[in-house]
Amino acid sequence: MRVQAIISYDGSKFQGMQSQPHGQTIQDTIEKALKKLNINSKINYAGRTDTGVHGLNQSIDFEIPYFWNNLEKLKFSLNKIITPYIFVKFIRIVNDNFHSRFLATKRSYRYLITNRFTPFNAPYTLYKKNLDIELLQKSIKLFEGEHDFEFFSKKGSEVNHFIRKITHSNIILHKNYVIINFEGNGFLRSQIRMMVKFLLDISDKKFTPSDLSKQLNKQKLISNDLVIPNGLYFKKVWYEDFNYRR
């Protein structure tokens, strides 16, 4: 039987989501924990996060044997093995054809920036002062709508096309933090980090909103630099029959 789990994780402790030969990824950690519970299954995930990127409500799915019919006990047993850096928030039974990545209808990410440095939040935020918030709020709206984001994706992305739709974006100020939010039907590899870096370069007057429009319309590749992964969070994922709200 197939189940879906909603998990959160501290990406600073792992070499990304996807399984790697060294075995120090979120996928490898979870699959090793499942084996300890006599569950021999590979996991699917909604978003492939890079090294250092965090997850708030990431979706994974995997097969479990029928003797694991107590899902609360399964959640407790998994958390006992994988905490403190990964935490299972919720588990439910799904259809056999469920796939966390292919059936997702919408995803959201956030990026955290702080103007007050401390070594204790360095793995979880970008430290940067003197942002031009008004210019950022104006520029971020250029990303909204359906675009060909080829110039905002990492080379080597294994996709059939680069067209994605960003349905909502905003910038929120909260105490000493600037929170950049993106919501859309899907995102390319490193797309969020590339978009945030371009916005920050606009704030620093290195580029202009017009430069952003030129790259977005594929008139000119101006920059493919990435902001550091520390402040990036996989925030949420939506499905037609399910929307995790906790």
Coordinates of N, CA and C in Angstrom, one line a residue:
M1 N 0.8 -1.2 0.0 CA 0.0 0.0 0.0 C 0.9 1.2 0.0
R2 N 0.4 2.3 -0.7 CA 1.2 3.5 -0.9 C 0.7 4.5 0.1
V3 N 1.7 5.2 0.7 CA 1.4 6.3 1.6 C 2.1 7.6 1.2
Q4 N 1.5 8.7 1.6 CA 2.2 10.0 1.4 C 2.5 10.6 2.8
A5 N 3.7 11.2 2.9 CA 4.1 11.8 4.2 C 4.4 13.2 3.9
I6 N 4.1 14.1 4.8 CA 4.5 15.5 4.8 C 5.7 15.7 5.8
I7 N 6.8 16.1 5.3 CA 8.0 16.2 6.2 C 8.6 17.6 6.2
S8 N 9.3 17.9 7.2 CA 10.1 19.2 7.3 C 11.6 18.7 7.6
Y9 N 12.5 19.5 7.2 CA 13.9 19.2 7.4 C 14.8 20.4 7.4
D10 N 15.9 20.2 8.1 CA 17.0 21.2 8.1 C 18.0 20.9 7.0
G11 N 17.9 21.6 5.9 CA 18.8 21.3 4.8 C 20.3 21.5 5.0
S12 N 20.6 22.3 6.0 CA 22.0 22.5 6.3 C 22.8 21.3 6.7
K13 N 22.1 20.2 7.1 CA 22.7 19.0 7.6 C 22.8 17.9 6.5
F14 N 22.4 18.3 5.2 CA 22.3 17.2 4.2 C 22.9 17.8 2.9
Q15 N 23.3 16.9 2.0 CA 23.7 17.2 0.7 C 22.6 17.2 -0.3
G16 N 21.5 17.8 0.0 CA 20.3 17.9 -0.9 C 19.3 16.8 -0.6
M17 N 18.3 16.8 -1.5 CA 17.2 15.8 -1.3 C 17.6 14.5 -2.1
Q18 N 18.0 14.6 -3.3 CA 18.2 13.4 -4.1 C 19.3 12.5 -3.7
S19 N 19.1 11.2 -3.8 CA 20.1 10.2 -3.4 C 21.4 10.4 -4.1
Q20 N 22.5 10.2 -3.3 CA 23.8 10.4 -3.9 C 24.7 9.2 -3.4
P21 N 25.8 8.9 -4.1 CA 26.6 7.7 -3.7 C 27.1 7.8 -2.3
H22 N 27.4 9.0 -1.8 CA 27.9 9.1 -0.4 C 26.8 8.9 0.7
G23 N 25.5 8.9 0.3 CA 24.4 8.6 1.2 C 24.1 9.6 2.2
Q24 N 24.6 10.9 2.0 CA 24.3 11.9 3.0 C 23.2 12.9 2.5
T25 N 22.1 12.3 2.0 CA 21.0 13.2 1.5 C 19.8 12.8 2.3
I26 N 18.8 13.7 2.1 CA 17.5 13.4 2.8 C 16.9 12.1 2.3
Q27 N 16.9 11.9 1.0 CA 16.3 10.7 0.5 C 17.0 9.4 1.1
D28 N 18.3 9.5 1.1 CA 19.1 8.3 1.6 C 18.8 8.1 3.1
T29 N 18.7 9.2 3.9 CA 18.4 9.1 5.3 C 17.1 8.5 5.6
I30 N 16.1 8.9 4.8 CA 14.7 8.4 5.0 C 14.6 6.9 4.6
E31 N 15.2 6.6 3.5 CA 15.2 5.2 3.0 C 15.9 4.2 3.9
K32 N 17.0 4.7 4.5 CA 17.7 3.9 5.5 C 16.9 3.6 6.7
A33 N 16.2 4.7 7.1 CA 15.3 4.6 8.3 C 14.1 3.6 8.0
L34 N 13.6 3.7 6.8 CA 12.5 2.8 6.4 C 13.0 1.3 6.5
K35 N 14.2 1.1 6.0 CA 14.7 -0.3 6.0 C 14.8 -0.9 7.4
K36 N 15.1 0.0 8.4 CA 15.2 -0.4 9.8 C 13.8 -0.8 10.3
L37 N 12.7 -0.4 9.6 CA 11.4 -0.7 10.0 C 10.8 -1.8 9.0
N38 N 11.7 -2.5 8.3 CA 11.3 -3.5 7.4 C 10.4 -3.0 6.2
I39 N 10.7 -1.8 5.8 CA 10.1 -1.2 4.6 C 11.1 -0.9 3.6
N40 N 11.1 -1.7 2.5 CA 12.1 -1.6 1.5 C 11.5 -0.9 0.3
S41 N 11.5 0.4 0.3 CA 10.9 1.2 -0.7 C 11.7 2.4 -1.0
K42 N 11.8 2.8 -2.3 CA 12.3 4.1 -2.7 C 11.2 5.1 -2.5
I43 N 11.7 6.4 -2.2 CA 10.7 7.4 -2.0 C 10.6 8.4 -3.2
N44 N 9.5 8.9 -3.5 CA 9.3 10.0 -4.5 C 9.1 11.3 -3.6
Y45 N 9.5 12.4 -4.2 CA 9.4 13.7 -3.5 C 8.8 14.7 -4.5
A46 N 8.2 15.8 -3.9 CA 7.6 16.8 -4.7 C 8.6 17.8 -5.3
G47 N 9.7 18.1 -4.6 CA 10.7 19.0 -5.1 C 12.1 18.6 -4.7
R48 N 13.0 18.6 -5.7 CA 14.4 18.2 -5.5 C 15.1 19.5 -5.0
T49 N 15.3 19.5 -3.7 CA 16.0 20.7 -3.1 C 17.5 20.5 -3.1
D50 N 18.3 21.5 -3.3 CA 19.7 21.5 -3.3 C 20.3 21.4 -1.9
T51 N 21.6 21.2 -1.9 CA 22.4 21.2 -0.7 C 22.1 22.5 0.1
G52 N 21.7 22.4 1.4 CA 21.5 23.6 2.2 C 20.2 24.2 2.1
V53 N 19.3 23.7 1.2 CA 17.9 24.2 1.1 C 17.0 23.4 2.1
H54 N 16.1 24.1 2.7 CA 15.3 23.6 3.8 C 13.9 23.2 3.3
G55 N 13.2 22.4 4.1 CA 11.8 22.0 3.7 C 10.9 22.3 4.9
L56 N 9.8 22.9 4.6 CA 8.8 23.1 5.7 C 7.6 22.1 5.5
N57 N 7.1 21.9 4.3 CA 6.1 20.9 4.1 C 6.3 20.2 2.8
Q58 N 7.4 19.5 2.7 CA 7.7 18.7 1.5 C 6.9 17.4 1.5
S59 N 6.5 17.0 0.4 CA 5.7 15.7 0.2 C 6.6 14.6 -0.3
I60 N 6.5 13.4 0.4 CA 7.2 12.2 -0.1 C 6.1 11.1 -0.2
D61 N 6.3 10.1 -1.0 CA 5.5 8.9 -1.0 C 6.3 7.7 -1.1
F62 N 5.8 6.6 -0.6 CA 6.5 5.3 -0.7 C 5.6 4.1 -0.4
E63 N 6.0 2.9 -0.7 CA 5.2 1.7 -0.4 C 5.5 1.2 1.0
I64 N 4.4 0.7 1.6 CA 4.6 0.1 2.9 C 3.9 -1.3 2.9
P65 N 4.4 -2.3 3.7 CA 3.8 -3.5 3.8 C 2.5 -3.4 4.6
Y66 N 1.6 -4.3 4.5 CA 0.3 -4.2 5.1 C 0.3 -4.3 6.7
F67 N 1.4 -4.9 7.2 CA 1.5 -5.0 8.6 C 1.7 -3.6 9.3
W68 N 2.1 -2.6 8.5 CA 2.2 -1.3 9.0 C 0.9 -0.5 8.8
N69 N -0.2 -1.1 9.3 CA -1.5 -0.4 9.1 C -1.8 0.7 10.2
N70 N -1.0 0.8 11.2 CA -1.1 1.8 12.2 C -0.2 3.0 11.8
L71 N -0.7 4.0 11.1 CA 0.1 5.0 10.5 C 0.6 6.0 11.6
E72 N -0.1 6.1 12.7 CA 0.5 7.0 13.8 C 1.7 6.3 14.4
K73 N 1.6 5.0 14.5 CA 2.8 4.3 15.0 C 4.0 4.3 14.1
L74 N 3.7 4.3 12.8 CA 4.7 4.4 11.7 C 5.3 5.8 11.8
K75 N 4.5 6.8 11.9 CA 5.1 8.2 12.0 C 6.0 8.3 13.3
F76 N 5.5 7.8 14.4 CA 6.3 7.8 15.6 C 7.6 7.1 15.5
S77 N 7.6 5.9 14.9 CA 8.8 5.1 14.7 C 9.8 5.7 13.8
L78 N 9.3 6.3 12.7 CA 10.2 7.0 11.7 C 10.8 8.2 12.4
N79 N 10.0 9.0 13.1 CA 10.6 10.2 13.8 C 11.6 9.8 14.8
K80 N 11.4 8.7 15.5 CA 12.4 8.2 16.5 C 13.8 8.0 15.9
I81 N 13.8 7.6 14.6 CA 15.1 7.3 13.9 C 15.7 8.6 13.2
I82 N 14.8 9.4 12.6 CA 15.4 10.4 11.7 C 15.5 11.8 12.3
T83 N 14.8 12.0 13.5 CA 15.0 13.3 14.2 C 16.4 13.4 14.7
P84 N 17.0 14.7 14.9 CA 16.3 15.9 15.0 C 16.2 16.7 13.7
Y85 N 16.9 16.3 12.6 CA 17.0 17.1 11.4 C 16.0 16.9 10.4
I86 N 15.2 15.8 10.5 CA 14.0 15.5 9.6 C 12.9 15.1 10.5
F87 N 11.7 15.6 10.2 CA 10.5 15.3 11.0 C 9.3 15.0 10.1
V88 N 8.7 13.9 10.4 CA 7.4 13.5 9.7 C 6.3 14.2 10.4
K89 N 5.5 15.0 9.7 CA 4.4 15.8 10.3 C 3.1 15.0 10.1
F90 N 3.0 14.2 9.1 CA 1.7 13.7 8.7 C 1.9 12.5 7.8
I91 N 1.1 11.5 7.9 CA 1.1 10.3 6.9 C -0.4 10.0 6.6
R92 N -0.6 9.7 5.3 CA -2.0 9.2 4.9 C -1.8 8.2 3.8
I93 N -2.8 7.3 3.7 CA -2.9 6.3 2.6 C -3.3 7.0 1.3
V94 N -2.7 6.7 0.2 CA -3.0 7.3 -1.1 C -3.2 6.2 -2.1
N95 N -3.7 6.6 -3.3 CA -3.9 5.6 -4.4 C -2.5 5.1 -4.8
D96 N -2.5 3.9 -5.4 CA -1.3 3.3 -5.8 C -0.5 4.1 -6.9
N97 N -1.3 4.9 -7.7 CA -0.7 5.7 -8.7 C -0.3 7.1 -8.3
F98 N -0.4 7.3 -7.0 CA 0.0 8.7 -6.4 C 1.5 8.9 -6.6
H99 N 1.9 10.1 -7.0 CA 3.3 10.5 -7.2 C 3.5 11.9 -6.7
S100 N 4.3 12.1 -5.7 CA 4.4 13.5 -5.1 C 4.9 14.5 -6.1
R101 N 5.7 14.2 -7.0 CA 6.1 15.2 -8.0 C 5.2 15.4 -9.2
F102 N 4.7 14.3 -9.8 CA 4.0 14.4 -11.0 C 2.5 14.8 -10.8
L103 N 2.0 14.6 -9.7 CA 0.6 15.0 -9.4 C 0.4 16.3 -8.7
A104 N 1.5 16.9 -8.3 CA 1.4 18.2 -7.7 C 0.9 19.3 -8.6
T105 N 0.0 20.1 -8.2 CA -0.6 21.2 -9.0 C 0.0 22.5 -8.8
K106 N 0.6 22.7 -7.6 CA 1.2 24.0 -7.3 C 2.2 23.8 -6.2
R107 N 3.3 24.6 -6.2 CA 4.3 24.6 -5.2 C 4.6 26.0 -4.8
S108 N 5.1 26.2 -3.5 CA 5.6 27.5 -3.1 C 6.9 27.4 -2.4
Y109 N 7.7 28.5 -2.5 CA 9.0 28.6 -1.9 C 9.1 30.0 -1.2
R110 N 9.9 30.1 -0.2 CA 10.2 31.3 0.4 C 11.7 31.5 0.6
Y111 N 12.2 32.7 0.6 CA 13.6 33.0 0.8 C 13.7 34.0 2.0
L112 N 14.6 33.8 3.0 CA 14.7 34.6 4.1 C 16.0 35.4 4.1
I113 N 15.9 36.7 4.3 CA 17.0 37.6 4.4 C 16.9 38.4 5.7
T114 N 18.0 38.5 6.4 CA 18.1 39.3 7.6 C 19.1 40.4 7.6
N115 N 18.8 41.5 8.3 CA 19.8 42.6 8.4 C 20.5 42.6 9.7
R116 N 20.3 41.5 10.5 CA 21.0 41.4 11.8 C 21.8 40.0 11.8
F117 N 23.1 40.1 11.7 CA 23.8 38.8 11.7 C 24.0 38.2 13.0
T118 N 23.9 36.9 13.1 CA 24.3 36.0 14.2 C 24.7 34.7 13.6
P119 N 25.8 34.1 14.2 CA 26.2 32.8 13.7 C 25.2 31.7 13.8
F120 N 24.2 31.9 14.7 CA 23.2 30.9 15.0 C 22.1 30.8 13.9
N121 N 21.9 31.9 13.1 CA 20.9 31.8 12.0 C 21.6 31.8 10.7
A122 N 22.9 31.8 10.7 CA 23.7 31.9 9.4 C 23.3 30.7 8.4
P123 N 23.1 29.5 8.9 CA 22.7 28.4 8.0 C 21.3 28.5 7.5
Y124 N 20.5 29.5 8.0 CA 19.1 29.5 7.7 C 18.6 30.8 7.0
T125 N 19.5 31.8 6.9 CA 19.1 33.1 6.3 C 20.3 33.6 5.5
L126 N 20.0 34.6 4.6 CA 21.1 35.4 4.0 C 21.2 36.7 4.8
Y127 N 22.4 37.0 5.1 CA 22.6 38.3 5.8 C 22.9 39.4 4.8
K128 N 22.1 40.4 4.7 CA 22.3 41.5 3.8 C 21.5 42.7 4.3
K129 N 22.2 43.9 4.2 CA 21.6 45.1 4.7 C 21.3 46.1 3.5
N130 N 20.6 47.1 3.8 CA 20.3 48.2 2.9 C 19.6 47.8 1.6
L131 N 18.6 46.9 1.7 CA 17.8 46.5 0.6 C 16.9 47.7 0.2
D132 N 16.7 47.8 -1.1 CA 15.7 48.8 -1.7 C 14.4 48.0 -1.8
I133 N 13.6 48.0 -0.7 CA 12.4 47.2 -0.7 C 11.4 47.7 -1.7
E134 N 11.2 48.9 -1.9 CA 10.3 49.4 -2.9 C 10.6 48.9 -4.3
L135 N 11.9 49.0 -4.7 CA 12.4 48.5 -6.0 C 12.2 47.0 -6.1
L136 N 12.5 46.3 -5.0 CA 12.3 44.8 -5.0 C 10.8 44.5 -5.2
Q137 N 9.9 45.1 -4.5 CA 8.5 44.8 -4.6 C 8.0 45.1 -6.1
K138 N 8.5 46.1 -6.7 CA 8.1 46.4 -8.1 C 8.7 45.4 -9.0
S139 N 9.9 45.0 -8.8 CA 10.6 44.1 -9.8 C 10.1 42.7 -9.7
I140 N 9.7 42.2 -8.5 CA 9.4 40.8 -8.3 C 8.1 40.5 -9.1
K141 N 7.2 41.5 -9.3 CA 6.0 41.3 -10.0 C 6.2 40.9 -11.5
L142 N 7.4 41.3 -12.0 CA 7.7 40.9 -13.4 C 7.7 39.4 -13.7
F143 N 8.0 38.7 -12.6 CA 8.1 37.2 -12.8 C 6.7 36.6 -12.9
E144 N 5.6 37.3 -12.5 CA 4.3 36.6 -12.4 C 3.8 36.4 -13.8
G145 N 3.0 35.3 -14.0 CA 2.5 34.9 -15.3 C 3.2 33.7 -15.9
E146 N 2.9 33.4 -17.1 CA 3.6 32.3 -17.8 C 4.7 32.7 -18.6
H147 N 5.9 32.2 -18.4 CA 7.1 32.6 -19.1 C 7.9 31.3 -19.4
D148 N 8.8 31.5 -20.4 CA 9.8 30.5 -20.7 C 11.0 30.9 -19.8
F149 N 11.3 30.1 -18.8 CA 12.3 30.4 -17.8 C 13.7 29.8 -18.1
E150 N 13.9 29.5 -19.4 CA 15.2 28.8 -19.7 C 16.4 29.6 -19.2
F151 N 16.3 31.0 -19.3 CA 17.5 31.8 -18.8 C 17.5 31.9 -17.3
F152 N 16.5 31.3 -16.6 CA 16.5 31.3 -15.1 C 16.6 29.9 -14.6
S153 N 17.3 29.0 -15.3 CA 17.4 27.6 -14.9 C 18.9 27.2 -15.0
K154 N 19.3 26.3 -14.2 CA 20.7 25.8 -14.2 C 20.9 24.9 -15.5
K155 N 22.0 25.0 -16.1 CA 22.3 24.2 -17.3 C 22.3 22.8 -16.9
G156 N 21.8 21.9 -17.8 CA 21.8 20.5 -17.6 C 20.4 20.1 -17.0
S157 N 19.5 21.0 -16.9 CA 18.2 20.6 -16.3 C 17.5 19.6 -17.3
E158 N 17.1 18.5 -16.7 CA 16.5 17.4 -17.5 C 15.0 17.6 -17.6
V159 N 14.5 18.5 -18.4 CA 13.1 18.8 -18.6 C 12.7 18.9 -20.0
N160 N 11.4 18.7 -20.3 CA 11.0 18.7 -21.7 C 10.8 20.1 -22.2
H161 N 10.5 21.1 -21.3 CA 10.3 22.5 -21.7 C 10.6 23.3 -20.5
F162 N 10.7 24.6 -20.7 CA 11.1 25.6 -19.6 C 9.9 26.5 -19.3
I163 N 8.8 26.2 -19.8 CA 7.6 27.1 -19.5 C 7.0 26.8 -18.1
R164 N 7.0 27.8 -17.3 CA 6.4 27.7 -16.0 C 5.5 28.9 -15.7
K165 N 4.5 28.7 -14.8 CA 3.6 29.8 -14.5 C 3.8 30.2 -13.0
I166 N 4.1 31.4 -12.7 CA 4.2 31.9 -11.4 C 2.9 32.7 -11.1
T167 N 2.1 32.1 -10.2 CA 0.8 32.7 -9.9 C 0.8 33.8 -8.9
H168 N 1.8 33.8 -8.0 CA 1.8 34.8 -7.0 C 3.2 35.0 -6.5
S169 N 3.6 36.2 -6.2 CA 4.9 36.5 -5.6 C 4.7 37.8 -4.7
N170 N 5.5 37.9 -3.7 CA 5.5 39.1 -2.8 C 6.7 39.1 -2.0
I171 N 6.9 40.3 -1.3 CA 7.9 40.5 -0.4 C 7.3 41.1 0.9
I172 N 7.6 40.4 2.0 CA 7.0 40.7 3.3 C 8.1 41.2 4.3
L173 N 7.9 42.2 5.0 CA 8.8 42.7 6.0 C 8.3 42.2 7.4
H174 N 9.2 41.5 8.2 CA 8.8 41.0 9.5 C 10.0 41.1 10.4
K175 N 9.9 42.1 11.3 CA 10.9 42.4 12.3 C 12.2 42.6 11.5
N176 N 13.2 41.8 11.7 CA 14.5 42.0 11.1 C 14.7 41.1 9.8
Y177 N 13.5 40.7 9.3 CA 13.6 39.8 8.1 C 12.9 40.3 6.9
V178 N 13.4 40.0 5.8 CA 12.7 40.2 4.5 C 12.4 38.9 3.9
I179 N 11.1 38.6 3.7 CA 10.7 37.3 3.2 C 10.2 37.4 1.8
I180 N 10.9 36.7 0.9 CA 10.5 36.7 -0.5 C 9.7 35.4 -0.8
N181 N 8.5 35.5 -1.4 CA 7.7 34.4 -1.6 C 7.4 34.2 -3.1
F182 N 7.4 32.9 -3.6 CA 7.0 32.6 -4.9 C 6.1 31.4 -4.9
E183 N 5.0 31.5 -5.7 CA 4.1 30.4 -5.8 C 3.8 30.1 -7.3
G184 N 3.8 28.8 -7.7 CA 3.6 28.6 -9.1 C 3.3 27.1 -9.3
N185 N 3.1 26.8 -10.6 CA 2.8 25.4 -11.0 C 4.0 24.5 -11.0
G186 N 5.2 25.1 -11.0 CA 6.4 24.3 -11.0 C 7.6 25.2 -11.1
F187 N 8.8 24.7 -10.7 CA 10.0 25.5 -10.8 C 11.1 24.6 -11.3
L188 N 12.0 25.3 -12.1 CA 13.1 24.6 -12.7 C 14.3 24.5 -11.7
R189 N 15.2 23.7 -12.0 CA 16.4 23.5 -11.1 C 17.1 24.9 -10.9
S190 N 17.2 25.3 -9.6 CA 17.9 26.5 -9.2 C 17.2 27.8 -9.6
Q191 N 16.0 27.6 -10.1 CA 15.2 28.8 -10.6 C 15.0 29.9 -9.6
I192 N 14.6 29.4 -8.4 CA 14.3 30.4 -7.3 C 15.6 31.1 -6.9
R193 N 16.7 30.4 -6.7 CA 17.9 31.0 -6.3 C 18.4 32.0 -7.4
M194 N 18.2 31.7 -8.6 CA 18.6 32.6 -9.7 C 17.7 33.9 -9.7
M195 N 16.4 33.7 -9.5 CA 15.5 34.8 -9.5 C 15.8 35.8 -8.4
V196 N 16.0 35.2 -7.2 CA 16.3 36.0 -6.0 C 17.6 36.8 -6.2
K197 N 18.6 36.1 -6.7 CA 19.9 36.8 -6.9 C 19.8 38.0 -7.9
F198 N 19.0 37.8 -8.9 CA 18.7 38.9 -9.9 C 18.0 40.0 -9.2
L199 N 17.1 39.7 -8.3 CA 16.4 40.8 -7.6 C 17.3 41.5 -6.7
L200 N 18.2 40.8 -6.0 CA 19.1 41.5 -5.1 C 20.1 42.3 -5.9
D201 N 20.5 41.9 -7.1 CA 21.4 42.7 -7.9 C 20.7 44.0 -8.4
I202 N 19.4 43.9 -8.6 CA 18.6 45.1 -8.9 C 18.6 46.0 -7.7
S203 N 18.4 45.5 -6.5 CA 18.4 46.3 -5.3 C 19.7 47.0 -5.1
D204 N 20.8 46.4 -5.5 CA 22.2 46.9 -5.4 C 22.5 47.8 -6.6
K205 N 21.6 48.0 -7.5 CA 21.7 48.9 -8.7 C 22.7 48.3 -9.7
K206 N 23.0 47.0 -9.6 CA 23.9 46.4 -10.6 C 23.1 46.2 -11.9
F207 N 21.8 45.8 -11.7 CA 20.9 45.6 -12.9 C 19.7 46.5 -12.6
T208 N 18.8 46.5 -13.7 CA 17.6 47.3 -13.6 C 16.4 46.3 -13.9
P209 N 15.2 46.8 -13.5 CA 14.0 46.0 -13.9 C 13.9 45.7 -15.4
S210 N 14.4 46.7 -16.2 CA 14.5 46.5 -17.7 C 15.4 45.3 -18.0
D211 N 16.5 45.2 -17.3 CA 17.4 44.1 -17.6 C 16.7 42.7 -17.2
L212 N 15.9 42.8 -16.2 CA 15.2 41.6 -15.8 C 14.2 41.2 -16.9
S213 N 13.5 42.2 -17.4 CA 12.5 41.9 -18.5 C 13.2 41.3 -19.7
K214 N 14.4 41.8 -20.0 CA 15.1 41.3 -21.2 C 15.5 39.9 -21.0
Q215 N 16.0 39.5 -19.8 CA 16.3 38.1 -19.6 C 15.1 37.2 -19.5
L216 N 14.0 37.7 -18.9 CA 12.8 37.0 -18.8 C 12.2 36.7 -20.2
N217 N 12.3 37.6 -21.1 CA 11.8 37.4 -22.5 C 12.8 36.8 -23.4
K218 N 14.0 36.3 -22.8 CA 15.0 35.7 -23.5 C 15.6 36.5 -24.6
Q219 N 15.6 37.8 -24.4 CA 16.3 38.7 -25.4 C 17.8 38.8 -25.1
K220 N 18.2 38.6 -23.9 CA 19.6 38.6 -23.5 C 19.8 37.9 -22.2
L221 N 20.9 37.1 -22.1 CA 21.2 36.4 -20.9 C 22.2 37.4 -20.1
I222 N 21.7 38.0 -19.1 CA 22.5 39.0 -18.4 C 23.2 38.4 -17.2
S223 N 22.6 37.5 -16.4 CA 23.2 36.8 -15.3 C 22.6 35.5 -15.0
N224 N 23.4 34.5 -14.7 CA 22.8 33.2 -14.2 C 23.5 32.9 -12.8
D225 N 23.8 33.9 -12.1 CA 24.4 33.7 -10.7 C 23.3 33.3 -9.8
L226 N 23.7 32.5 -8.7 CA 22.8 32.0 -7.7 C 23.1 32.6 -6.4
V227 N 22.0 32.9 -5.7 CA 22.1 33.3 -4.3 C 22.4 32.1 -3.5
I228 N 23.0 32.3 -2.3 CA 23.4 31.1 -1.5 C 22.1 30.4 -1.1
P229 N 22.2 29.0 -0.9 CA 21.0 28.2 -0.6 C 20.5 28.4 0.8
N230 N 21.2 29.0 1.7 CA 20.9 29.0 3.2 C 19.5 29.5 3.5
G231 N 19.1 30.5 2.8 CA 17.8 31.2 3.1 C 16.6 30.6 2.3
L232 N 16.8 29.5 1.5 CA 15.7 29.0 0.7 C 14.9 27.9 1.4
Y233 N 13.6 27.9 1.3 CA 12.7 26.9 2.0 C 11.7 26.5 1.0
F234 N 11.6 25.1 0.8 CA 10.4 24.6 0.1 C 9.3 24.7 1.1
K235 N 8.3 25.6 0.7 CA 7.3 26.0 1.7 C 6.1 25.0 1.7
K236 N 5.5 24.7 0.5 CA 4.2 24.0 0.5 C 4.0 23.4 -0.9
V237 N 3.2 22.3 -0.9 CA 2.8 21.7 -2.2 C 1.3 21.4 -2.2
W238 N 0.7 21.6 -3.3 CA -0.8 21.3 -3.4 C -1.1 20.1 -4.3
Y239 N -2.2 19.4 -4.0 CA -2.7 18.4 -4.8 C -4.2 18.6 -5.0
E240 N -4.8 18.0 -6.0 CA -6.2 18.3 -6.3 C -7.1 17.8 -5.1
D241 N -6.7 16.7 -4.5 CA -7.6 16.1 -3.5 C -7.1 16.3 -2.1
F242 N -6.0 17.1 -1.9 CA -5.4 17.2 -0.6 C -4.6 18.5 -0.5
N243 N -4.8 19.2 0.6 CA -4.0 20.5 0.8 C -3.7 20.5 2.3
Y244 N -2.4 20.2 2.6 CA -1.9 20.2 4.0 C -1.9 21.6 4.6
R245 N -2.6 21.8 5.7 CA -2.8 23.1 6.2 C -2.1 23.3 7.6
R246 N -1.5 22.3 8.1 CA -1.0 22.5 9.5 C 0.3 23.3 9.6

